[in-house]
Amino acid sequence: MEFNIKKGKDVKLNVRPVTVCVYHEYVFEGPCRFGTGDQLTKEFDIMNAHELHNKFVENAKANLGNLDYVNLMDPIFIMRDETFPVSDADLKTMAEDVEEVDLYLMNIFPFGVDFLLEFQKRYNKPMALLHFGSNDAIFVSALTSRGYEAYCWFNYAQAPATLKVLRARKVLQHTRILAVPRANSNISISAPDSFYDHNAVTKRLGVEFCYYNMHEFLDQTQMVDPSSNPTLPGRKMDNINEEDAKEITAIAQKLMAGAESVDIDEKFVFNSVKANYLAKKLMAKLDCNAFTAPCPDMCATRRLNEEQLTLCLNHSLNNECGICSACEYDISALVSMILLSNLSFSAPYMGNTSLAKMSASDPVVTSPLLKKDKDGFENVSKNLSEVGSIGYTFHATPNRKLKGFDAEESVYALRPFAMGGRWGATIRYDFNQDIGQTITMCRFDPTCSKIFVARGEIVAGAGYTIDNCTEGVYYKLSDGKKFFDGSLQVGNHIPLVYGDVYDLVVDFGKLMGLEVIECA
């Protein structure tokens, strides 16, 4: 079944080109009107205005129409006489479908900012202007000083950065998180460094929340009479049924067939896929497009042990198809993942984040489990001894689309989370194949008033050949102390994506009025 979930990666930025021109009713010259012969006629002005508008639209289509994250709307052409009227009729013409417009791309000749100011009073919409001499400064300063959003690009090469940031903002404004807590809907036991005021997150970023009881969720993974769930007796729910089970089996078998290495029984892969299938079923039903659930809180109930599943595979499968999904009910990390994913157009990865010491107290050195990954451990030890400031991120939730949603699926393995019972399917990814890859990391702080952003370069990976939550990646940082100090202000899980979107995260932080903590 193809679930109807509005994925962030499919959101487009609606850009409307608008020309505001002036024509002259009379033939005359003055301090702002000059020319000779026919150049001073109304007919010439109108002809010239149409030519300017057509060229403007043509250039907009050539430079923005091929961006798959932009929807270029039908252009609008407004003309007024030399008395510079601002009529309701013209304002209404420009405001056609105004609720759908994310950015007005303006072309004003020779004057028009007065008209735009009146439009902004009524509609307050972001506007951009392509470099056009002295109009640039008039346009930006006049609008921004009055609290309106305005951009000016020196050329079209500068446009994508602005458009990507505005699109990411739109994605967050259209995000509704299916949050599955046990007892506390704000934070979990292992993520008290996450957002603690979800209303503040909604107010600042537009992200909304749909809370769903953990026990009700787990009950519906059972193939039983959907009216017989202990938590909701007599209420018909969305339990996995026989038709669902056929699809889940097919997904599990395809996952196993496509893996380079499989070290887990099909029944346990089925169990973990089943949780992902239910999560998507509920997201589609409840108009959600992001997911999170707690780990220790859920584990403490022993339900996961009884159901023989973890949510690791659920997060991996969600993330790689454009539905961001976070471990440990860490909503700060989840919103950071949504931002990064929609700036990079690739799937994110999150995990426990810190600096590596490579000393007797370092987990890489002391962990007997990690040492079982002989190749990975030796590669980590070799590479970390060659460089200075090294950070790491560890969680069993990598995915096959780290290199882009449009890229081919990466090579992967399937291994269990539980080392004794061999259950809880996880995707394993060998980060050693990506040494030299630039990554970008960011995280919102618990108050949603700061954002930390860092850049790194992969130097090693570990955990590909072993089980549990030992999957990880190591990366070189420009300044380990800055990274460490920055992470202390925002929290543990600092998600990452492949590619360099550092400047875009900085621009987003400034746009949203956040304090930006940088570690370039």
mmCIF file of C-alpha atoms in Angstrom, residues 15-19 53-54 56-58 60-61 72-78 93 96 105:
data_model
loop_
_atom_site.group_PDB
_atom_site.id
_atom_site.type_symbol
_atom_site.label_atom_id
_atom_site.label_comp_id
_atom_site.label_asym_id
_atom_site.label_seq_id
_atom_site.Cartn_x
_atom_site.Cartn_y
_atom_site.Cartn_z
ATOM 1 C CA VAL A 15 7.339 31.731 -6.613
ATOM 2 C CA ARG A 16 5.221 34.299 -8.449
ATOM 3 C CA PRO A 17 6.894 36.721 -10.903
ATOM 4 C CA VAL A 18 5.284 40.194 -10.845
ATOM 5 C CA THR A 19 6.086 43.277 -12.898
ATOM 6 C CA HIS A 53 8.018 42.070 -18.543
ATOM 7 C CA ASN A 54 8.369 39.353 -21.185
ATOM 8 C CA PHE A 56 11.820 39.223 -17.044
ATOM 9 C CA VAL A 57 9.486 36.210 -17.191
ATOM 10 C CA GLU A 58 11.673 34.506 -19.774
ATOM 11 C CA ALA A 60 12.863 33.693 -14.479
ATOM 12 C CA LYS A 61 11.754 30.539 -16.295
ATOM 13 C CA LEU A 72 7.036 29.024 -10.818
ATOM 14 C CA MET A 73 3.501 30.396 -10.802
ATOM 15 C CA ASP A 74 1.822 32.328 -13.612
ATOM 16 C CA PRO A 75 3.251 35.866 -13.872
ATOM 17 C CA ILE A 76 1.317 39.050 -13.133
ATOM 18 C CA PHE A 77 1.691 42.334 -15.023
ATOM 19 C CA ILE A 78 0.565 45.637 -13.496
ATOM 20 C CA THR A 93 -4.723 41.669 -9.141
ATOM 21 C CA GLU A 96 -4.507 36.547 -6.801
ATOM 22 C CA LEU A 105 9.788 37.797 -7.507
#
